[in-house]
Coordinates of C-alpha atoms in Angstrom, one line a residue:
X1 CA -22.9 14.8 4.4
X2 CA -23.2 16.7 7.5
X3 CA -21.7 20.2 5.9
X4 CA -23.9 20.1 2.2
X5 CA -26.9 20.4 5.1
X6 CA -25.1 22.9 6.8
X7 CA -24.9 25.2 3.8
X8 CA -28.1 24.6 2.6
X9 CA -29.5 25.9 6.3
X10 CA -27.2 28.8 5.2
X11 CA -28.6 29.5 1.4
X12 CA -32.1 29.2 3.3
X13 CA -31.3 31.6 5.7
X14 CA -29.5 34.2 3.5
X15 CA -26.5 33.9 6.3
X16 CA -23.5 33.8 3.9
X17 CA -20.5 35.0 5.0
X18 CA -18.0 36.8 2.6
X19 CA -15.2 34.1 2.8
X20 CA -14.6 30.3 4.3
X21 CA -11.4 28.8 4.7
X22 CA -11.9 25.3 4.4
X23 CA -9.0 23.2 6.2
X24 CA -8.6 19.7 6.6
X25 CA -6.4 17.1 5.2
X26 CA -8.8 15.6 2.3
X27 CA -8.3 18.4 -0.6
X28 CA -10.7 15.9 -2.7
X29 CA -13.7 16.0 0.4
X30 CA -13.2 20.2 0.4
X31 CA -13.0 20.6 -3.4
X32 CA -16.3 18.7 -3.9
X33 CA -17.5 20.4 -0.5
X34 CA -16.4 23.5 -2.6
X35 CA -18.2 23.2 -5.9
X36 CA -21.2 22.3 -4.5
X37 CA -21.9 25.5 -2.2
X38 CA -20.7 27.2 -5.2
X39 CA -23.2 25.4 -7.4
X40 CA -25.9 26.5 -4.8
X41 CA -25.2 30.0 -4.4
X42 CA -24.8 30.8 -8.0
X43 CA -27.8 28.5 -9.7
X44 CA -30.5 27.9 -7.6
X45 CA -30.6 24.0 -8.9
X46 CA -31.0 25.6 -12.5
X47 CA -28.9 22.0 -14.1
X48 CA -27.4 24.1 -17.2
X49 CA -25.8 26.4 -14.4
X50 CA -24.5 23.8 -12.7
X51 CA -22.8 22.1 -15.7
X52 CA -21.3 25.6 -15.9
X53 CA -19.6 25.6 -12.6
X54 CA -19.0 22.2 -13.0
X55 CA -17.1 22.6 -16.3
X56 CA -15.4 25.9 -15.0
X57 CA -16.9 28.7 -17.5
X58 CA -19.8 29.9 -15.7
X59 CA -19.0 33.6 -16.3
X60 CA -19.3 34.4 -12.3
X61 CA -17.4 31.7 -11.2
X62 CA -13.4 31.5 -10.7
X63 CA -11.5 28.0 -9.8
X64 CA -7.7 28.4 -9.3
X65 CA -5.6 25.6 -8.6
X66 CA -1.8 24.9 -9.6
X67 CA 0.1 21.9 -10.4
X68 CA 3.4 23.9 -9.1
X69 CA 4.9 24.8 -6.0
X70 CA 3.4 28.1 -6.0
X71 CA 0.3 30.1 -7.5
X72 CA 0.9 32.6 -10.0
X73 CA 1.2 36.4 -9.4
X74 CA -1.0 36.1 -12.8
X75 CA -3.7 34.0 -11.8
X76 CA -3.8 36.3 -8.7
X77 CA -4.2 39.1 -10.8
X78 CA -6.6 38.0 -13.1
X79 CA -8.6 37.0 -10.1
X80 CA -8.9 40.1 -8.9
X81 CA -9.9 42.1 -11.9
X82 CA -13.0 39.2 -12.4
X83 CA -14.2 39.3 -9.3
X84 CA -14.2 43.3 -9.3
X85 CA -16.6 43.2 -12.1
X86 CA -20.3 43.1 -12.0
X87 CA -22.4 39.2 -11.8
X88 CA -22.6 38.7 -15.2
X89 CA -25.9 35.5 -15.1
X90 CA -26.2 35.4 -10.9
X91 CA -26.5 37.5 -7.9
X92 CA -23.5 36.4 -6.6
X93 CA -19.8 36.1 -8.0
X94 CA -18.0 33.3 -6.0
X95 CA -14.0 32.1 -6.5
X96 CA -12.4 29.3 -5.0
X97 CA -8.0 29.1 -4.7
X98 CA -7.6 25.5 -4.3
X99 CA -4.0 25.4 -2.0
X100 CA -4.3 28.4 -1.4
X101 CA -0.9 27.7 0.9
X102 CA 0.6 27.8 -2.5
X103 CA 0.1 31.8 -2.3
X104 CA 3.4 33.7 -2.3
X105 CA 3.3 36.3 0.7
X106 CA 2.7 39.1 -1.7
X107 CA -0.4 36.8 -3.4
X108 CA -2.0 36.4 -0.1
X109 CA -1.5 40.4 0.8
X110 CA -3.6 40.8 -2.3
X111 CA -6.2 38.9 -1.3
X112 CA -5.9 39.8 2.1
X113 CA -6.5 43.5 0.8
X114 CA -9.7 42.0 -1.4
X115 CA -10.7 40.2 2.0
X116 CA -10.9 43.6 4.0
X117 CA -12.9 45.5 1.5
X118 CA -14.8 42.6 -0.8
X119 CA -17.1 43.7 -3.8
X120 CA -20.5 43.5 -3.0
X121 CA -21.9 39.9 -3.4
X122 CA -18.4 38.3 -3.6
X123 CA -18.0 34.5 -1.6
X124 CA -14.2 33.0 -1.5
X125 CA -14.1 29.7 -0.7
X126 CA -10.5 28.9 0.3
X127 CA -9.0 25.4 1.1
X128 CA -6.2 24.5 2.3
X129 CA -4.3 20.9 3.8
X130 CA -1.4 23.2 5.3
X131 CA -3.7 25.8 8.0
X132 CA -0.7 27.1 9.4
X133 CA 0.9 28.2 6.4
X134 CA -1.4 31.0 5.9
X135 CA -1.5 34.3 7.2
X136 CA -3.1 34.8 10.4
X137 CA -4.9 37.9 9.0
X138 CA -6.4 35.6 6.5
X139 CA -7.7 33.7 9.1
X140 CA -9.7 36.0 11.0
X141 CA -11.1 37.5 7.7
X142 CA -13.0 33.9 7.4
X143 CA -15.4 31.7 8.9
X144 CA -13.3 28.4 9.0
X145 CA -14.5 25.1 8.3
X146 CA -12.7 22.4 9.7
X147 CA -13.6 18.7 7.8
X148 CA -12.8 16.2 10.1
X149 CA -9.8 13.5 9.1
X150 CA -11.1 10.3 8.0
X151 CA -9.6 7.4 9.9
X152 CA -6.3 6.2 8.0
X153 CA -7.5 2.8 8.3
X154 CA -11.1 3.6 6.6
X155 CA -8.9 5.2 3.8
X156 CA -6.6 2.7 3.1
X157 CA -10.2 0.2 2.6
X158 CA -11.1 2.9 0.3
X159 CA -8.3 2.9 -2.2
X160 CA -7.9 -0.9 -2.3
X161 CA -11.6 -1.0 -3.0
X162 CA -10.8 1.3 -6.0
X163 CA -8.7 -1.6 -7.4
X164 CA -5.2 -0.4 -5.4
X165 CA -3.2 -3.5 -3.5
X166 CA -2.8 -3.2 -0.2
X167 CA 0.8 -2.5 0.4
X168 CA 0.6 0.7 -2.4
X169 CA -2.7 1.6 -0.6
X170 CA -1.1 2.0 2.9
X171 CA 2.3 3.8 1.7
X172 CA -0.3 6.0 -0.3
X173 CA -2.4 6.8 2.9
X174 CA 1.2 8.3 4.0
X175 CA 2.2 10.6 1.6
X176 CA -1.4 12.3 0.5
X177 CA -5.1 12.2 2.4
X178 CA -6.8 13.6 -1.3
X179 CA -7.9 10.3 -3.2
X180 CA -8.3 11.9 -6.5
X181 CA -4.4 12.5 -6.2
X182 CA -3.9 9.0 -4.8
X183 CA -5.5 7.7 -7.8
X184 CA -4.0 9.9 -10.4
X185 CA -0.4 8.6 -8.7
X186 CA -1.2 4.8 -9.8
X187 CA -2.1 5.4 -12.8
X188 CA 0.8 3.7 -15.9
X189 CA 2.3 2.5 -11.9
X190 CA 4.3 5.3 -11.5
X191 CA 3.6 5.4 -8.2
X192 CA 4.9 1.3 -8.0
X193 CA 8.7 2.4 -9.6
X194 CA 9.0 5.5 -7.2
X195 CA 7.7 3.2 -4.2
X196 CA 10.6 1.1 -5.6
X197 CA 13.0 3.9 -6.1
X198 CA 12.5 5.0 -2.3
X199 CA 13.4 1.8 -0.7
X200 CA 16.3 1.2 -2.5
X201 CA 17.0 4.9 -1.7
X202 CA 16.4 4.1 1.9
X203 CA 18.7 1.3 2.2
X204 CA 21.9 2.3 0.3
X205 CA 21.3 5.7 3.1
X206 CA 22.0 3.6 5.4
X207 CA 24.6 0.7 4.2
X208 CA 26.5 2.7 1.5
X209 CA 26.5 6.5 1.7
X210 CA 29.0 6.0 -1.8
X211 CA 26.4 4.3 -4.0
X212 CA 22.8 6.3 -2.7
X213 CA 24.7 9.3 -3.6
X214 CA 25.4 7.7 -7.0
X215 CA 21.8 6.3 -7.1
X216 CA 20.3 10.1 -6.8
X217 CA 20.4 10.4 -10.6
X218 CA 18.0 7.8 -10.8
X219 CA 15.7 9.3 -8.2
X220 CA 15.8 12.1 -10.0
X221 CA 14.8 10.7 -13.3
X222 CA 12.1 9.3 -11.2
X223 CA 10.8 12.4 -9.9
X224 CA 11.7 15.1 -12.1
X225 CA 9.4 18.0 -10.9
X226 CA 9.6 20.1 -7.9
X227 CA 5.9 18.1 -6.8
X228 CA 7.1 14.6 -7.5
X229 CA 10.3 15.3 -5.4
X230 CA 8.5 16.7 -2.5
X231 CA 6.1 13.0 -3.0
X232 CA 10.1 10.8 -2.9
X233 CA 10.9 12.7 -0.1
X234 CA 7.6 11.9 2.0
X235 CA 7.8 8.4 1.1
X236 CA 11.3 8.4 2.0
X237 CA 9.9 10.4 5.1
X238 CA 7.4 7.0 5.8
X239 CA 9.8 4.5 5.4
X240 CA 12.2 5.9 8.1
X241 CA 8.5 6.4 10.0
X242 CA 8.3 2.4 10.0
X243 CA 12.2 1.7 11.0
X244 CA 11.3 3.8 13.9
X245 CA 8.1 2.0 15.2
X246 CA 10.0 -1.4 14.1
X247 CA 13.2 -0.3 16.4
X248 CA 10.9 0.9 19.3
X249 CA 8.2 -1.8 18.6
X250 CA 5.1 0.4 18.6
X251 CA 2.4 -2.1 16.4
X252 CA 0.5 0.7 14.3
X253 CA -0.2 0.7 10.9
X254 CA 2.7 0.7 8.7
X255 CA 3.5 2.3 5.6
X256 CA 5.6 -0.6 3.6
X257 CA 3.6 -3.4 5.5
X258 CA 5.1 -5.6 2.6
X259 CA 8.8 -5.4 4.0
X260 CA 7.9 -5.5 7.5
X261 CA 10.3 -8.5 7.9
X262 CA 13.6 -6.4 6.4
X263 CA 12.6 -2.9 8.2
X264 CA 13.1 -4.6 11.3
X265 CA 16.5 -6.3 10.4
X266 CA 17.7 -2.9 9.7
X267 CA 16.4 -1.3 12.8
X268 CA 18.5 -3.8 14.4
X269 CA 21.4 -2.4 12.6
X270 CA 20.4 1.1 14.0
X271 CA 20.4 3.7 17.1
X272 CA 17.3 5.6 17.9
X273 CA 19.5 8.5 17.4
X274 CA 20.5 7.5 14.0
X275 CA 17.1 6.8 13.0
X276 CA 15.9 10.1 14.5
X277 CA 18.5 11.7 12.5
X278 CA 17.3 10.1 9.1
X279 CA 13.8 11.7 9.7
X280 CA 15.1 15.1 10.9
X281 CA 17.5 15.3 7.5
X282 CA 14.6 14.4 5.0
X283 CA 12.6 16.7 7.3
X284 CA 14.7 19.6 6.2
X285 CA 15.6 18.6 2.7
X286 CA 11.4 18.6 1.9
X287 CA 11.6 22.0 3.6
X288 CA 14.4 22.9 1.1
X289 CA 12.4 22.0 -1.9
X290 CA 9.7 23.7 -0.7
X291 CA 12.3 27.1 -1.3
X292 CA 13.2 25.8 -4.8
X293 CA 16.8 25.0 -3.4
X294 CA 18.4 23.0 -6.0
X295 CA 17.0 19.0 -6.0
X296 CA 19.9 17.7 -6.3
X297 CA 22.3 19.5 -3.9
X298 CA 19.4 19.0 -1.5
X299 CA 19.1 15.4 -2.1
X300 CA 23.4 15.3 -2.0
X301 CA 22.9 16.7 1.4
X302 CA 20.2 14.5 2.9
X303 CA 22.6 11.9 2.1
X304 CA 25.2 13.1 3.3
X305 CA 24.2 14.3 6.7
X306 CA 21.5 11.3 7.1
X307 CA 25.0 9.6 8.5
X308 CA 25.7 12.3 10.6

Protein backbone atom coordinates (compact mmCIF):
# COMPACT_ATOMS: atom_id res chain seq x y z
CA UNK A 1 0.00 0.00 0.00
CA UNK A 2 1.03 3.22 -1.29
CA UNK A 3 0.38 5.30 2.21
CA UNK A 4 2.08 2.37 4.84
CA UNK A 5 5.37 3.66 2.56
CA UNK A 6 4.37 7.03 2.90
CA UNK A 7 4.48 6.99 6.68
CA UNK A 8 7.28 5.00 6.97
CA UNK A 9 9.24 7.81 4.75
CA UNK A 10 7.64 9.92 7.58
CA UNK A 11 8.81 7.82 10.81
CA UNK A 12 12.30 7.85 8.93
CA UNK A 13 12.43 11.32 8.56
CA UNK A 14 11.10 12.37 12.01
CA UNK A 15 8.34 14.63 9.80
CA UNK A 16 5.21 13.88 11.91
CA UNK A 17 2.72 16.19 12.06
CA UNK A 18 0.54 16.74 15.27
CA UNK A 19 -2.74 15.54 13.60
CA UNK A 20 -4.19 13.76 10.19
CA UNK A 21 -7.58 13.63 9.14
CA UNK A 22 -8.03 10.68 7.29
CA UNK A 23 -11.11 10.88 4.81
CA UNK A 24 -12.37 8.61 2.38
CA UNK A 25 -15.28 6.39 2.11
CA UNK A 26 -13.62 2.84 3.27
CA UNK A 27 -13.65 3.40 7.29
CA UNK A 28 -12.19 -0.43 7.22
CA UNK A 29 -8.99 0.78 4.57
CA UNK A 30 -8.39 4.09 7.17
CA UNK A 31 -8.88 2.15 10.52
CA UNK A 32 -6.22 -0.47 9.45
CA UNK A 33 -4.26 2.57 7.72
CA UNK A 34 -4.77 3.92 11.33
CA UNK A 35 -3.46 1.27 13.61
CA UNK A 36 -0.63 0.71 11.70
CA UNK A 37 1.08 4.30 11.85
CA UNK A 38 0.03 4.05 15.26
CA UNK A 39 1.83 0.68 15.74
CA UNK A 40 4.88 2.42 14.14
CA UNK A 41 5.14 5.53 15.96
CA UNK A 42 4.61 4.06 19.38
CA UNK A 43 6.73 0.49 19.05
CA UNK A 44 9.44 0.68 16.80
CA UNK A 45 8.44 -3.14 15.49
CA UNK A 46 8.89 -4.15 19.23
CA UNK A 47 5.85 -7.30 18.47
CA UNK A 48 4.64 -7.26 22.31
CA UNK A 49 3.93 -3.42 21.60
CA UNK A 50 2.12 -4.03 18.88
CA UNK A 51 -0.13 -6.69 20.28
CA UNK A 52 -0.77 -3.78 22.74
CA UNK A 53 -2.11 -1.41 20.25
CA UNK A 54 -3.56 -4.01 18.49
CA UNK A 55 -5.61 -5.22 21.50
CA UNK A 56 -6.29 -1.49 22.65
CA UNK A 57 -4.41 -1.32 26.15
CA UNK A 58 -1.12 -0.06 25.31
CA UNK A 59 -1.01 2.63 28.08
CA UNK A 60 -0.22 5.52 25.37
CA UNK A 61 -2.56 4.67 23.04
CA UNK A 62 -6.45 5.84 22.82
CA UNK A 63 -9.06 4.21 20.17
CA UNK A 64 -12.59 5.74 20.33
CA UNK A 65 -15.20 4.62 18.23
CA UNK A 66 -19.17 4.42 18.86
CA UNK A 67 -21.76 2.17 17.84
CA UNK A 68 -24.33 5.32 18.23
CA UNK A 69 -25.32 8.27 16.51
CA UNK A 70 -23.04 10.38 18.35
CA UNK A 71 -19.69 10.17 20.52
CA UNK A 72 -19.94 10.68 24.03
CA UNK A 73 -19.24 13.97 25.95
CA UNK A 74 -17.50 11.15 28.27
CA UNK A 75 -15.31 9.48 25.99
CA UNK A 76 -14.33 13.04 24.92
CA UNK A 77 -13.43 13.79 28.26
CA UNK A 78 -11.57 10.97 29.26
CA UNK A 79 -9.64 11.49 26.12
CA UNK A 80 -8.51 14.58 27.01
CA UNK A 81 -7.26 13.95 30.54
CA UNK A 82 -5.05 10.66 28.92
CA UNK A 83 -3.63 12.32 26.37
CA UNK A 84 -2.62 15.33 28.88
CA UNK A 85 -0.65 12.91 30.83
CA UNK A 86 2.98 11.99 30.38
CA UNK A 87 4.01 8.66 27.72
CA UNK A 88 3.80 6.13 30.01
CA UNK A 89 6.18 3.00 27.79
CA UNK A 90 6.84 5.39 24.37
CA UNK A 91 7.94 8.66 23.26
CA UNK A 92 4.86 9.46 21.78
CA UNK A 93 1.16 9.30 22.99
CA UNK A 94 -1.08 8.87 19.82
CA UNK A 95 -5.37 8.64 19.84
CA UNK A 96 -7.39 7.88 17.05
CA UNK A 97 -11.70 8.99 17.06
CA UNK A 98 -12.97 6.64 14.57
CA UNK A 99 -16.20 8.87 12.98
CA UNK A 100 -15.09 11.44 14.35
CA UNK A 101 -18.37 13.18 12.37
CA UNK A 102 -20.04 11.56 15.23
CA UNK A 103 -18.62 14.50 17.46
CA UNK A 104 -21.30 16.84 18.86
CA UNK A 105 -20.32 20.57 18.06
CA UNK A 106 -19.28 21.07 21.63
CA UNK A 107 -17.02 17.50 21.36
CA UNK A 108 -15.25 18.85 18.33
CA UNK A 109 -14.63 22.47 20.11
CA UNK A 110 -12.76 20.43 22.67
CA UNK A 111 -10.71 18.93 20.55
CA UNK A 112 -10.44 21.75 18.39
CA UNK A 113 -9.02 23.54 21.63
CA UNK A 114 -6.55 20.31 22.20
CA UNK A 115 -5.66 20.73 18.32
CA UNK A 116 -4.51 24.54 18.80
CA UNK A 117 -2.32 23.91 21.81
CA UNK A 118 -1.41 19.85 21.64
CA UNK A 119 0.82 18.20 24.52
CA UNK A 120 4.13 17.67 23.50
CA UNK A 121 4.52 14.41 21.47
CA UNK A 122 0.73 14.02 20.97
CA UNK A 123 -0.39 12.39 17.15
CA UNK A 124 -4.47 12.31 16.45
CA UNK A 125 -5.32 10.36 13.80
CA UNK A 126 -8.88 11.21 12.82
CA UNK A 127 -11.15 9.44 10.17
CA UNK A 128 -13.93 10.26 8.91
CA UNK A 129 -16.47 8.93 5.70
CA UNK A 130 -18.54 12.31 6.09
CA UNK A 131 -15.49 15.30 5.39
CA UNK A 132 -17.90 17.89 5.28
CA UNK A 133 -19.48 17.29 8.44
CA UNK A 134 -16.62 18.54 10.36
CA UNK A 135 -15.56 21.77 11.39
CA UNK A 136 -13.57 23.70 9.01
CA UNK A 137 -11.19 24.73 11.86
CA UNK A 138 -10.55 21.07 12.34
CA UNK A 139 -9.48 20.94 9.03
CA UNK A 140 -6.88 23.35 8.73
CA UNK A 141 -5.43 22.06 12.21
CA UNK A 142 -4.58 18.70 10.00
CA UNK A 143 -2.65 17.34 7.33
CA UNK A 144 -5.44 15.47 5.45
CA UNK A 145 -5.16 12.23 3.91
CA UNK A 146 -7.49 11.50 1.26
CA UNK A 147 -7.67 7.38 0.43
CA UNK A 148 -8.85 7.09 -2.83
CA UNK A 149 -12.46 5.20 -3.48
CA UNK A 150 -12.19 1.81 -4.68
CA UNK A 151 -14.17 1.13 -7.81
CA UNK A 152 -17.77 -0.09 -6.77
CA UNK A 153 -17.41 -2.78 -9.12
CA UNK A 154 -13.93 -4.10 -7.60
CA UNK A 155 -15.94 -4.05 -4.22
CA UNK A 156 -18.79 -5.78 -5.03
CA UNK A 157 -16.02 -8.93 -6.48
CA UNK A 158 -14.70 -8.49 -3.09
CA UNK A 159 -17.62 -9.29 -0.92
CA UNK A 160 -18.96 -12.09 -3.08
CA UNK A 161 -15.47 -13.52 -2.92
CA UNK A 162 -16.00 -13.43 0.92
CA UNK A 163 -18.83 -15.93 0.41
CA UNK A 164 -21.75 -12.94 -0.10
CA UNK A 165 -24.31 -13.60 -3.42
CA UNK A 166 -24.22 -11.31 -5.72
CA UNK A 167 -27.52 -9.46 -5.46
CA UNK A 168 -26.79 -8.79 -1.37
CA UNK A 169 -23.22 -7.88 -2.50
CA UNK A 170 -24.31 -5.06 -4.90
CA UNK A 171 -27.30 -3.54 -2.54
CA UNK A 172 -24.42 -3.77 0.17
CA UNK A 173 -21.91 -1.75 -2.10
CA UNK A 174 -24.92 0.94 -1.76
CA UNK A 175 -25.52 1.46 1.64
CA UNK A 176 -21.70 1.16 3.19
CA UNK A 177 -18.00 1.33 1.40
CA UNK A 178 -16.34 -0.28 4.99
CA UNK A 179 -16.26 -4.23 4.40
CA UNK A 180 -15.82 -5.12 8.03
CA UNK A 181 -19.37 -3.51 8.37
CA UNK A 182 -20.67 -5.18 5.26
CA UNK A 183 -19.68 -8.41 6.68
CA UNK A 184 -20.85 -7.92 10.17
CA UNK A 185 -24.49 -6.88 8.34
CA UNK A 186 -24.69 -10.71 6.84
CA UNK A 187 -24.05 -12.29 9.49
CA UNK A 188 -27.48 -14.76 11.13
CA UNK A 189 -28.89 -12.83 7.37
CA UNK A 190 -30.03 -9.97 8.92
CA UNK A 191 -29.05 -8.03 6.35
CA UNK A 192 -31.34 -10.64 3.72
CA UNK A 193 -34.81 -9.87 6.04
CA UNK A 194 -34.14 -6.02 5.95
CA UNK A 195 -33.20 -6.26 2.10
CA UNK A 196 -36.61 -7.97 2.17
CA UNK A 197 -38.33 -5.50 4.52
CA UNK A 198 -37.22 -2.52 2.11
CA UNK A 199 -38.66 -3.71 -1.00
CA UNK A 200 -41.79 -4.58 0.26
CA UNK A 201 -41.53 -1.08 1.91
CA UNK A 202 -40.77 0.32 -1.43
CA UNK A 203 -43.68 -1.02 -3.17
CA UNK A 204 -46.71 -0.58 -0.84
CA UNK A 205 -45.01 3.47 -1.02
CA UNK A 206 -45.93 3.50 -4.08
CA UNK A 207 -49.32 1.22 -4.65
CA UNK A 208 -50.89 1.57 -1.21
CA UNK A 209 -49.91 4.60 0.97
CA UNK A 210 -52.83 2.72 3.66
CA UNK A 211 -50.93 -0.56 4.13
CA UNK A 212 -46.88 0.83 4.07
CA UNK A 213 -48.02 3.03 6.71
CA UNK A 214 -49.40 -0.12 8.48
CA UNK A 215 -46.25 -2.13 7.43
CA UNK A 216 -43.84 0.56 9.33
CA UNK A 217 -44.27 -1.51 12.58
CA UNK A 218 -42.59 -4.18 10.92
CA UNK A 219 -39.81 -2.09 9.65
CA UNK A 220 -39.37 -1.00 12.73
CA UNK A 221 -39.01 -4.30 14.50
CA UNK A 222 -36.59 -4.79 11.67
CA UNK A 223 -34.46 -1.93 12.45
CA UNK A 224 -34.83 -1.06 15.87
CA UNK A 225 -31.82 1.28 16.56
CA UNK A 226 -31.20 4.77 15.52
CA UNK A 227 -28.05 2.95 13.18
CA UNK A 228 -30.08 0.25 11.63
CA UNK A 229 -32.77 2.81 10.66
CA UNK A 230 -30.44 5.13 9.08
CA UNK A 231 -29.12 1.49 7.06
CA UNK A 232 -33.51 0.91 5.97
CA UNK A 233 -33.50 4.25 4.91
CA UNK A 234 -30.36 4.07 2.57
CA UNK A 235 -31.46 0.89 1.13
CA UNK A 236 -34.74 2.40 0.69
CA UNK A 237 -32.68 5.44 -0.62
CA UNK A 238 -31.00 2.57 -3.46
CA UNK A 239 -33.99 1.08 -4.52
CA UNK A 240 -35.69 4.43 -5.51
CA UNK A 241 -31.86 5.03 -7.07
CA UNK A 242 -32.64 1.93 -9.51
CA UNK A 243 -36.45 3.02 -10.40
CA UNK A 244 -34.76 6.17 -11.49
CA UNK A 245 -32.01 4.72 -13.83
CA UNK A 246 -34.81 2.07 -14.93
CA UNK A 247 -37.39 5.04 -15.80
CA UNK A 248 -34.67 7.13 -17.52
CA UNK A 249 -32.77 3.95 -18.84
CA UNK A 250 -29.21 4.86 -17.81
CA UNK A 251 -27.44 0.92 -17.74
CA UNK A 252 -25.11 1.29 -14.52
CA UNK A 253 -24.75 -0.93 -11.93
CA UNK A 254 -27.73 -1.56 -9.97
CA UNK A 255 -28.42 -2.02 -6.46
CA UNK A 256 -31.41 -4.90 -6.48
CA UNK A 257 -29.94 -6.38 -9.83
CA UNK A 258 -32.23 -9.37 -8.75
CA UNK A 259 -35.60 -7.49 -9.48
CA UNK A 260 -34.46 -5.61 -12.35
CA UNK A 261 -37.45 -7.00 -14.32
CA UNK A 262 -40.19 -5.51 -11.59
CA UNK A 263 -38.27 -2.08 -11.00
CA UNK A 264 -38.81 -1.30 -14.42
CA UNK A 265 -42.63 -2.32 -14.51
CA UNK A 266 -43.01 0.08 -11.75
CA UNK A 267 -41.08 2.92 -13.27
CA UNK A 268 -43.61 2.55 -15.92
CA UNK A 269 -46.22 3.27 -13.44
CA UNK A 270 -44.26 6.49 -12.52
CA UNK A 271 -43.31 10.29 -13.30
CA UNK A 272 -39.76 11.39 -13.05
CA UNK A 273 -41.23 13.85 -10.74
CA UNK A 274 -42.79 11.27 -8.56
CA UNK A 275 -39.73 9.34 -8.47
CA UNK A 276 -37.67 12.40 -7.75
CA UNK A 277 -39.97 13.01 -5.00
CA UNK A 278 -39.48 9.52 -3.37
CA UNK A 279 -35.69 10.19 -3.19
CA UNK A 280 -35.95 13.72 -1.94
CA UNK A 281 -38.48 12.52 1.04
CA UNK A 282 -36.20 9.56 2.28
CA UNK A 283 -33.48 12.14 1.63
CA UNK A 284 -34.88 14.20 4.42
CA UNK A 285 -36.33 11.53 6.71
CA UNK A 286 -32.39 10.04 6.97
CA UNK A 287 -31.57 13.68 7.78
CA UNK A 288 -34.23 13.51 10.46
CA UNK A 289 -32.85 10.52 12.11
CA UNK A 290 -29.75 11.88 12.00
CA UNK A 291 -31.39 14.68 14.80
CA UNK A 292 -32.94 11.85 16.84
CA UNK A 293 -36.49 12.98 15.56
CA UNK A 294 -38.79 10.34 16.45
CA UNK A 295 -38.44 6.96 13.93
CA UNK A 296 -41.54 6.52 13.63
CA UNK A 297 -43.17 9.93 12.96
CA UNK A 298 -40.24 10.31 10.55
CA UNK A 299 -40.99 7.14 8.79
CA UNK A 300 -45.10 8.14 9.03
CA UNK A 301 -44.01 11.22 7.19
CA UNK A 302 -41.81 9.79 4.39
CA UNK A 303 -44.77 7.90 3.70
CA UNK A 304 -46.91 10.19 3.66
CA UNK A 305 -45.32 12.94 1.65
CA UNK A 306 -43.42 10.25 -0.77
CA UNK A 307 -47.06 10.66 -2.66
CA UNK A 308 -46.89 14.19 -2.55
Amino acid sequence: MQLTKEIDHLLSAQQLSHAYLFEGDNMFEMKSTALYFAEQILCESEQSCVVKVQNFNHPDFVYIQSDETTIKKQQIEELLRKMNQKPIESQYKVYIIEAFDKLTVQGENSILKFLEEPPPNTIALLLTTKKDQILPTIHSRCQLVHFKPASKENYIEELKLSGISSAIAHTLSFVTSDKEEALALTEEQFFVQLRKTVTKLAELMVKDTQMAMIFLIDCIKVSNTRPLQQLLLNSLNAYFQDLLHAKIQIDTIKAYPDLEVEIKEISQYLSLNDISNYIQVITEANRKLAQNVNATLVLEQMVINGKR
